[in-house]
Amino acid sequence: MTDHPTNGLDDVVHQRVRLGILAIAHQARPVEFGFLRTTLQLTAGNLGQHLSVLEKAELIQIKKGYEGKRPRTWVNLTAAGQAALRDEIAHLKQLIQQVERAETTPTVDE
């Protein structure tokens, strides 16, 4: 028997907010903290906690600086973060395909 696709999901990446952070950071390189906070509808503290988890796992890099006189925080995906996002999406696709195949396969009751 083959391994179930959910066994390949990464708990660090798969959490809804963290998956959202990685997906947005993949699209907008780099992405600004305020944009993430607004887009994901989070408080600054909650977003900060999720960023800390991703940074500790070395999936993102955080840079602080200024835009004019305003302090800014930017988030960039690392190579490991890009790979983790690709792997997560691949496992999710496998899971979706498995579910869709099961929906089209007749059951014994039919």
Tab-separated table of N, CA, C and O in Angstrom:
chain	number	residue	atom	x	y	z
A	1	MET	N	0.854	-1.188	0.000
A	1	MET	CA	0.000	0.000	0.000
A	1	MET	C	0.892	1.240	0.000
A	1	MET	O	1.923	1.285	0.654
A	2	THR	N	0.465	2.269	-0.709
A	2	THR	CA	1.249	3.495	-0.781
A	2	THR	C	0.951	4.393	0.410
A	2	THR	O	-0.087	4.280	1.052
A	3	ASP	N	1.864	5.276	0.661
A	3	ASP	CA	1.728	6.230	1.750
A	3	ASP	C	0.627	7.237	1.418
A	3	ASP	O	0.517	7.696	0.283
A	4	HIS	N	-0.195	7.563	2.379
A	4	HIS	CA	-1.281	8.528	2.164
A	4	HIS	C	-0.701	9.937	2.016
A	4	HIS	O	0.242	10.301	2.732
A	5	PRO	N	-1.236	10.758	1.085
A	5	PRO	CA	-0.685	12.105	0.851
A	5	PRO	C	-0.646	12.999	2.094
A	5	PRO	O	0.234	13.836	2.219
A	6	THR	N	-1.562	12.786	3.022
A	6	THR	CA	-1.557	13.637	4.220
A	6	THR	C	-0.335	13.394	5.094
A	6	THR	O	0.051	14.266	5.871
A	7	ASN	N	0.288	12.217	4.954
A	7	ASN	CA	1.496	11.938	5.731
A	7	ASN	C	2.665	12.822	5.304
A	7	ASN	O	3.615	13.001	6.062
A	8	GLY	N	2.603	13.371	4.098
A	8	GLY	CA	3.673	14.232	3.614
A	8	GLY	C	3.474	15.700	3.926
A	8	GLY	O	4.356	16.513	3.658
A	9	LEU	N	2.312	16.053	4.487
A	9	LEU	CA	2.070	17.460	4.808
A	9	LEU	C	2.965	17.882	5.972
A	9	LEU	O	3.127	17.153	6.941
A	10	ASP	N	3.544	19.050	5.862
A	10	ASP	CA	4.454	19.593	6.873
A	10	ASP	C	3.644	20.435	7.850
A	10	ASP	O	3.001	21.408	7.459
A	11	ASP	N	3.667	20.083	9.133
A	11	ASP	CA	2.871	20.804	10.126
A	11	ASP	C	3.240	22.284	10.218
A	11	ASP	O	2.383	23.122	10.494
A	12	VAL	N	4.491	22.614	9.998
A	12	VAL	CA	4.910	24.020	10.039
A	12	VAL	C	4.287	24.785	8.876
A	12	VAL	O	3.777	25.890	9.035
A	13	VAL	N	4.296	24.184	7.705
A	13	VAL	CA	3.813	24.850	6.493
A	13	VAL	C	2.297	24.771	6.385
A	13	VAL	O	1.640	25.716	5.960
A	14	HIS	N	1.713	23.656	6.764
A	14	HIS	CA	0.305	23.396	6.471
A	14	HIS	C	-0.665	24.259	7.268
A	14	HIS	O	-1.796	24.460	6.839
A	15	GLN	N	-0.261	24.774	8.386
A	15	GLN	CA	-1.144	25.628	9.174
A	15	GLN	C	-1.649	26.755	8.268
A	15	GLN	O	-0.884	27.333	7.504
A	16	ARG	N	-2.935	27.062	8.315
A	16	ARG	CA	-3.585	27.980	7.369
A	16	ARG	C	-2.856	29.305	7.204
A	16	ARG	O	-2.568	29.733	6.086
A	17	VAL	N	-2.527	29.976	8.284
A	17	VAL	CA	-1.889	31.287	8.199
A	17	VAL	C	-0.486	31.165	7.604
A	17	VAL	O	-0.109	31.933	6.726
A	18	ARG	N	0.262	30.181	8.058
A	18	ARG	CA	1.629	30.032	7.551
A	18	ARG	C	1.644	29.650	6.076
A	18	ARG	O	2.476	30.132	5.308
A	19	LEU	N	0.709	28.810	5.661
A	19	LEU	CA	0.596	28.487	4.239
A	19	LEU	C	0.258	29.749	3.450
A	19	LEU	O	0.813	29.996	2.380
A	20	GLY	N	-0.619	30.578	3.993
A	20	GLY	CA	-0.953	31.852	3.348
A	20	GLY	C	0.250	32.776	3.245
A	20	GLY	O	0.480	33.396	2.207
A	21	ILE	N	1.039	32.859	4.296
A	21	ILE	CA	2.242	33.704	4.286
A	21	ILE	C	3.194	33.242	3.192
A	21	ILE	O	3.696	34.054	2.406
A	22	LEU	N	3.440	31.932	3.136
A	22	LEU	CA	4.363	31.404	2.129
A	22	LEU	C	3.837	31.637	0.718
A	22	LEU	O	4.599	32.009	-0.175
A	23	ALA	N	2.544	31.432	0.512
A	23	ALA	CA	1.962	31.624	-0.826
A	23	ALA	C	2.042	33.084	-1.255
A	23	ALA	O	2.418	33.386	-2.393
A	24	ILE	N	1.724	33.994	-0.358
A	24	ILE	CA	1.784	35.426	-0.693
A	24	ILE	C	3.228	35.853	-0.911
A	24	ILE	O	3.531	36.583	-1.858
A	25	ALA	N	4.131	35.392	-0.058
A	25	ALA	CA	5.546	35.750	-0.201
A	25	ALA	C	6.123	35.195	-1.499
A	25	ALA	O	7.021	35.794	-2.083
A	26	HIS	N	5.589	34.077	-1.954
A	26	HIS	CA	6.032	33.509	-3.231
A	26	HIS	C	5.628	34.407	-4.399
A	26	HIS	O	6.369	34.570	-5.355
A	27	GLN	N	4.450	35.013	-4.291
A	27	GLN	CA	3.938	35.869	-5.355
A	27	GLN	C	4.539	37.269	-5.315
A	27	GLN	O	4.813	37.846	-6.361
A	28	ALA	N	4.699	37.819	-4.140
A	28	ALA	CA	5.177	39.202	-3.989
A	28	ALA	C	6.520	39.164	-3.282
A	28	ALA	O	6.568	39.071	-2.065
A	29	ARG	N	7.572	39.237	-4.016
A	29	ARG	CA	8.915	39.115	-3.439
A	29	ARG	C	9.582	40.466	-3.382
A	29	ARG	O	9.901	41.001	-4.443
A	30	PRO	N	9.854	41.036	-2.281
A	30	PRO	CA	9.403	40.650	-0.950
A	30	PRO	C	7.995	41.170	-0.682
A	30	PRO	O	7.472	41.983	-1.435
A	31	VAL	N	7.427	40.719	0.417
A	31	VAL	CA	6.095	41.182	0.810
A	31	VAL	C	6.234	41.958	2.118
A	31	VAL	O	7.024	41.595	2.992
A	32	GLU	N	5.482	43.018	2.225
A	32	GLU	CA	5.563	43.895	3.401
A	32	GLU	C	4.628	43.376	4.496
A	32	GLU	O	3.544	42.862	4.221
A	33	PHE	N	5.051	43.500	5.737
A	33	PHE	CA	4.325	43.019	6.914
A	33	PHE	C	2.880	43.508	6.922
A	33	PHE	O	1.954	42.734	7.157
A	34	GLY	N	2.671	44.789	6.681
A	34	GLY	CA	1.318	45.355	6.712
A	34	GLY	C	0.407	44.741	5.664
A	34	GLY	O	-0.781	44.526	5.910
A	35	PHE	N	0.964	44.442	4.503
A	35	PHE	CA	0.176	43.798	3.447
A	35	PHE	C	-0.247	42.404	3.896
A	35	PHE	O	-1.412	42.008	3.717
A	36	LEU	N	0.682	41.650	4.484
A	36	LEU	CA	0.347	40.321	4.999
A	36	LEU	C	-0.734	40.407	6.076
A	36	LEU	O	-1.694	39.645	6.065
A	37	ARG	N	-0.565	41.343	6.997
A	37	ARG	CA	-1.512	41.494	8.102
A	37	ARG	C	-2.911	41.773	7.576
A	37	ARG	O	-3.892	41.151	7.993
A	38	THR	N	-3.021	42.689	6.631
A	38	THR	CA	-4.319	43.057	6.065
A	38	THR	C	-4.907	41.926	5.239
A	38	THR	O	-6.080	41.576	5.389
A	39	THR	N	-4.103	41.348	4.376
A	39	THR	CA	-4.580	40.303	3.469
A	39	THR	C	-5.050	39.065	4.227
A	39	THR	O	-6.078	38.476	3.895
A	40	LEU	N	-4.311	38.678	5.259
A	40	LEU	CA	-4.649	37.481	6.021
A	40	LEU	C	-5.573	37.789	7.207
A	40	LEU	O	-5.939	36.880	7.947
A	41	GLN	N	-5.927	39.053	7.382
A	41	GLN	CA	-6.844	39.514	8.435
A	41	GLN	C	-6.380	39.062	9.828
A	41	GLN	O	-7.093	38.408	10.569
A	42	LEU	N	-5.145	39.455	10.154
A	42	LEU	CA	-4.535	39.082	11.425
A	42	LEU	C	-4.177	40.310	12.235
A	42	LEU	O	-4.031	41.406	11.690
A	43	THR	N	-3.992	40.113	13.519
A	43	THR	CA	-3.416	41.178	14.334
A	43	THR	C	-1.907	41.159	14.105
A	43	THR	O	-1.345	40.147	13.673
A	44	ALA	N	-1.258	42.249	14.420
A	44	ALA	CA	0.197	42.312	14.262
A	44	ALA	C	0.886	41.254	15.121
A	44	ALA	O	1.828	40.595	14.683
A	45	GLY	N	0.399	41.056	16.331
A	45	GLY	CA	0.996	40.071	17.230
A	45	GLY	C	0.850	38.652	16.715
A	45	GLY	O	1.783	37.854	16.779
A	46	ASN	N	-0.324	38.325	16.209
A	46	ASN	CA	-0.565	36.988	15.677
A	46	ASN	C	0.309	36.731	14.462
A	46	ASN	O	0.940	35.680	14.350
A	47	LEU	N	0.373	37.700	13.548
A	47	LEU	CA	1.222	37.556	12.376
A	47	LEU	C	2.674	37.402	12.797
A	47	LEU	O	3.405	36.559	12.269
A	48	GLY	N	3.106	38.199	13.762
A	48	GLY	CA	4.483	38.126	14.249
A	48	GLY	C	4.834	36.740	14.769
A	48	GLY	O	5.939	36.239	14.529
A	49	GLN	N	3.894	36.101	15.467
A	49	GLN	CA	4.146	34.753	15.986
A	49	GLN	C	4.337	33.750	14.848
A	49	GLN	O	5.234	32.915	14.887
A	50	HIS	N	3.486	33.840	13.832
A	50	HIS	CA	3.600	32.923	12.698
A	50	HIS	C	4.896	33.175	11.922
A	50	HIS	O	5.547	32.223	11.475
A	51	LEU	N	5.264	34.428	11.773
A	51	LEU	CA	6.523	34.746	11.088
A	51	LEU	C	7.704	34.183	11.856
A	51	LEU	O	8.671	33.688	11.262
A	52	SER	N	7.642	34.240	13.177
A	52	SER	CA	8.725	33.688	14.008
A	52	SER	C	8.884	32.189	13.784
A	52	SER	O	10.005	31.683	13.690
A	53	VAL	N	7.770	31.474	13.691
A	53	VAL	CA	7.821	30.028	13.448
A	53	VAL	C	8.474	29.750	12.099
A	53	VAL	O	9.352	28.888	11.980
A	54	LEU	N	8.054	30.488	11.074
A	54	LEU	CA	8.612	30.283	9.730
A	54	LEU	C	10.074	30.686	9.653
A	54	LEU	O	10.871	30.025	8.977
A	55	GLU	N	10.445	31.752	10.360
A	55	GLU	CA	11.837	32.195	10.365
A	55	GLU	C	12.715	31.170	11.093
A	55	GLU	O	13.808	30.845	10.628
A	56	LYS	N	12.237	30.650	12.204
A	56	LYS	CA	12.990	29.643	12.961
A	56	LYS	C	13.205	28.386	12.109
A	56	LYS	O	14.260	27.747	12.188
A	57	ALA	N	12.215	28.042	11.279
A	57	ALA	CA	12.320	26.885	10.383
A	57	ALA	C	13.142	27.212	9.135
A	57	ALA	O	13.316	26.360	8.267
A	58	GLU	N	13.608	28.456	9.042
A	58	GLU	CA	14.429	28.944	7.927
A	58	GLU	C	13.697	28.908	6.584
A	58	GLU	O	14.294	28.711	5.538
A	59	LEU	N	12.372	29.117	6.643
A	59	LEU	CA	11.567	29.146	5.432
A	59	LEU	C	11.384	30.562	4.903
A	59	LEU	O	11.046	30.751	3.730
A	60	ILE	N	11.585	31.548	5.774
A	60	ILE	CA	11.516	32.952	5.371
A	60	ILE	C	12.697	33.707	5.968
A	60	ILE	O	13.332	33.234	6.912
A	61	GLN	N	12.919	34.879	5.397
A	61	GLN	CA	13.925	35.807	5.922
A	61	GLN	C	13.207	37.133	6.156
A	61	GLN	O	12.442	37.589	5.291
A	62	ILE	N	13.436	37.722	7.298
A	62	ILE	CA	12.796	38.988	7.649
A	62	ILE	C	13.841	40.086	7.627
A	62	ILE	O	14.922	39.939	8.198
A	63	LYS	N	13.493	41.178	6.959
A	63	LYS	CA	14.375	42.343	6.910
A	63	LYS	C	13.597	43.557	7.388
A	63	LYS	O	12.471	43.773	6.969
A	64	LYS	N	14.239	44.318	8.248
A	64	LYS	CA	13.630	45.551	8.761
A	64	LYS	C	14.383	46.737	8.183
A	64	LYS	O	15.574	46.675	7.981
A	65	GLY	N	13.640	47.776	7.923
A	65	GLY	CA	14.251	48.967	7.364
A	65	GLY	C	13.253	50.107	7.372
A	65	GLY	O	12.270	50.092	8.119
A	66	TYR	N	13.510	51.084	6.537
A	66	TYR	CA	12.652	52.264	6.468
A	66	TYR	C	12.262	52.527	5.029
A	66	TYR	O	13.033	52.287	4.099
A	67	GLU	N	11.056	53.003	4.879
A	67	GLU	CA	10.575	53.510	3.607
A	67	GLU	C	10.233	54.967	3.894
A	67	GLU	O	9.233	55.256	4.542
A	68	GLY	N	11.116	55.846	3.465
A	68	GLY	CA	10.999	57.230	3.909
A	68	GLY	C	11.321	57.269	5.386
A	68	GLY	O	12.345	56.765	5.830
A	69	LYS	N	10.418	57.841	6.180
A	69	LYS	CA	10.616	57.899	7.630
A	69	LYS	C	9.871	56.784	8.361
A	69	LYS	O	9.957	56.692	9.572
A	70	ARG	N	9.152	55.966	7.617
A	70	ARG	CA	8.321	54.933	8.243
A	70	ARG	C	9.066	53.608	8.336
A	70	ARG	O	9.608	53.124	7.354
A	71	PRO	N	9.081	53.009	9.526
A	71	PRO	CA	9.709	51.691	9.665
A	71	PRO	C	8.892	50.640	8.914
A	71	PRO	O	7.665	50.692	8.905
A	72	ARG	N	9.578	49.727	8.271
A	72	ARG	CA	8.930	48.668	7.497
A	72	ARG	C	9.605	47.333	7.781
A	72	ARG	O	10.800	47.269	8.071
A	73	THR	N	8.821	46.274	7.653
A	73	THR	CA	9.327	44.917	7.773
A	73	THR	C	8.941	44.183	6.500
A	73	THR	O	7.774	44.174	6.112
A	74	TRP	N	9.939	43.554	5.855
A	74	TRP	CA	9.707	42.810	4.627
A	74	TRP	C	9.997	41.335	4.867
A	74	TRP	O	10.909	40.983	5.619
A	75	VAL	N	9.243	40.506	4.185
A	75	VAL	CA	9.378	39.060	4.306
A	75	VAL	C	9.729	38.491	2.937
A	75	VAL	O	9.061	38.796	1.947
A	76	ASN	N	10.774	37.678	2.896
A	76	ASN	CA	11.206	36.993	1.678
A	76	ASN	C	11.228	35.496	1.918
A	76	ASN	O	11.631	35.046	2.994
A	77	LEU	N	10.829	34.729	0.918
A	77	LEU	CA	10.985	33.278	0.988
A	77	LEU	C	12.453	32.918	0.802
A	77	LEU	O	13.136	33.518	-0.009
A	78	THR	N	12.914	31.946	1.545
A	78	THR	CA	14.241	31.394	1.320
A	78	THR	C	14.097	30.269	0.289
A	78	THR	O	12.978	29.870	-0.065
A	79	ALA	N	15.212	29.728	-0.151
A	79	ALA	CA	15.161	28.576	-1.065
A	79	ALA	C	14.444	27.406	-0.386
A	79	ALA	O	13.648	26.706	-1.016
A	80	ALA	N	14.695	27.226	0.899
A	80	ALA	CA	14.016	26.157	1.651
A	80	ALA	C	12.519	26.419	1.733
A	80	ALA	O	11.707	25.490	1.666
A	81	GLY	N	12.131	27.686	1.858
A	81	GLY	CA	10.720	28.042	1.892
A	81	GLY	C	10.033	27.773	0.568
A	81	GLY	O	8.897	27.289	0.532
A	82	GLN	N	10.714	28.073	-0.517
A	82	GLN	CA	10.159	27.796	-1.846
A	82	GLN	C	9.976	26.295	-2.033
A	82	GLN	O	8.938	25.844	-2.526
A	83	ALA	N	10.964	25.516	-1.617
A	83	ALA	CA	10.872	24.059	-1.741
A	83	ALA	C	9.752	23.506	-0.863
A	83	ALA	O	8.996	22.626	-1.293
A	84	ALA	N	9.625	24.016	0.357
A	84	ALA	CA	8.580	23.548	1.270
A	84	ALA	C	7.189	23.863	0.711
A	84	ALA	O	6.278	23.036	0.806
A	85	LEU	N	7.033	25.040	0.120
A	85	LEU	CA	5.747	25.407	-0.478
A	85	LEU	C	5.436	24.490	-1.656
A	85	LEU	O	4.314	23.987	-1.783
A	86	ARG	N	6.416	24.241	-2.510
A	86	ARG	CA	6.222	23.330	-3.659
A	86	ARG	C	5.829	21.930	-3.182
A	86	ARG	O	4.912	21.307	-3.727
A	87	ASP	N	6.520	21.425	-2.160
A	87	ASP	CA	6.224	20.092	-1.633
A	87	ASP	C	4.816	20.029	-1.052
A	87	ASP	O	4.088	19.054	-1.267
A	88	GLU	N	4.445	21.052	-0.315
A	88	GLU	CA	3.114	21.087	0.300
A	88	GLU	C	2.031	21.070	-0.782
A	88	GLU	O	1.056	20.318	-0.692
A	89	ILE	N	2.215	21.874	-1.806
A	89	ILE	CA	1.243	21.940	-2.896
A	89	ILE	C	1.176	20.596	-3.623
A	89	ILE	O	0.084	20.122	-3.968
A	90	ALA	N	2.313	19.953	-3.826
A	90	ALA	CA	2.332	18.643	-4.493
A	90	ALA	C	1.540	17.615	-3.687
A	90	ALA	O	0.756	16.842	-4.250
A	91	HIS	N	1.718	17.612	-2.368
A	91	HIS	CA	0.968	16.673	-1.519
A	91	HIS	C	-0.521	17.006	-1.519
A	91	HIS	O	-1.357	16.097	-1.526
A	92	LEU	N	-0.856	18.279	-1.510
A	92	LEU	CA	-2.270	18.671	-1.570
A	92	LEU	C	-2.900	18.248	-2.896
A	92	LEU	O	-4.038	17.777	-2.929
A	93	LYS	N	-2.169	18.385	-3.995
A	93	LYS	CA	-2.673	17.943	-5.302
A	93	LYS	C	-2.918	16.435	-5.304
A	93	LYS	O	-3.925	15.963	-5.840
A	94	GLN	N	-1.985	15.676	-4.718
A	94	GLN	CA	-2.164	14.226	-4.636
A	94	GLN	C	-3.419	13.887	-3.839
A	94	GLN	O	-4.186	12.997	-4.222
A	95	LEU	N	-3.623	14.594	-2.736
A	95	LEU	CA	-4.791	14.358	-1.895
A	95	LEU	C	-6.075	14.669	-2.665
A	95	LEU	O	-7.032	13.896	-2.641
A	96	ILE	N	-6.085	15.781	-3.372
A	96	ILE	CA	-7.258	16.165	-4.161
A	96	ILE	C	-7.544	15.109	-5.226
A	96	ILE	O	-8.703	14.696	-5.409
A	97	GLN	N	-6.526	14.660	-5.917
A	97	GLN	CA	-6.705	13.630	-6.948
A	97	GLN	C	-7.260	12.344	-6.344
A	97	GLN	O	-8.143	11.707	-6.925
A	98	GLN	N	-6.771	11.971	-5.177
A	98	GLN	CA	-7.243	10.764	-4.516
A	98	GLN	C	-8.722	10.881	-4.152
A	98	GLN	O	-9.502	9.957	-4.365
A	99	VAL	N	-9.113	12.043	-3.642
A	99	VAL	CA	-10.509	12.269	-3.272
A	99	VAL	C	-11.388	12.270	-4.520
A	99	VAL	O	-12.460	11.661	-4.538
A	100	GLU	N	-10.929	12.935	-5.567
A	100	GLU	CA	-11.711	12.992	-6.807
A	100	GLU	C	-11.869	11.611	-7.433
A	100	GLU	O	-12.940	11.278	-7.945
A	101	ARG	N	-10.812	10.789	-7.388
A	101	ARG	CA	-10.917	9.420	-7.907
A	101	ARG	C	-11.939	8.622	-7.115
A	101	ARG	O	-12.726	7.867	-7.674
A	102	ALA	N	-11.941	8.796	-5.807
A	102	ALA	CA	-12.886	8.073	-4.952
A	102	ALA	C	-14.320	8.494	-5.244
A	102	ALA	O	-15.242	7.690	-5.164
A	103	GLU	N	-14.515	9.758	-5.598
A	103	GLU	CA	-15.866	10.248	-5.905
A	103	GLU	C	-16.400	9.657	-7.200
A	103	GLU	O	-17.607	9.523	-7.374
A	104	THR	N	-15.531	9.313	-8.133
A	104	THR	CA	-15.965	8.794	-9.433
A	104	THR	C	-15.982	7.264	-9.471
A	104	THR	O	-16.454	6.677	-10.434
A	105	THR	N	-15.481	6.625	-8.422
A	105	THR	CA	-15.470	5.168	-8.356
A	105	THR	C	-16.769	4.696	-7.738
A	105	THR	O	-17.113	5.114	-6.630
A	106	PRO	N	-17.502	3.818	-8.416
A	106	PRO	CA	-18.763	3.325	-7.842
A	106	PRO	C	-18.495	2.520	-6.568
A	106	PRO	O	-17.494	1.799	-6.477
A	107	THR	N	-19.371	2.660	-5.613
A	107	THR	CA	-19.255	1.894	-4.372
A	107	THR	C	-20.064	0.611	-4.513
A	107	THR	O	-20.876	0.453	-5.426
A	108	VAL	N	-19.888	-0.300	-3.597
A	108	VAL	CA	-20.589	-1.579	-3.612
A	108	VAL	C	-22.092	-1.374	-3.504
A	108	VAL	O	-22.876	-2.124	-4.070
A	109	ASP	N	-22.538	-0.336	-2.785
A	109	ASP	CA	-23.957	-0.074	-2.570
A	109	ASP	C	-24.676	0.388	-3.821
A	109	ASP	O	-25.883	0.332	-3.905
A	110	GLU	N	-23.933	0.883	-4.814
A	110	GLU	CA	-24.573	1.468	-5.993
A	110	GLU	C	-25.003	0.433	-6.975
A	110	GLU	O	-24.605	-0.466	-7.440
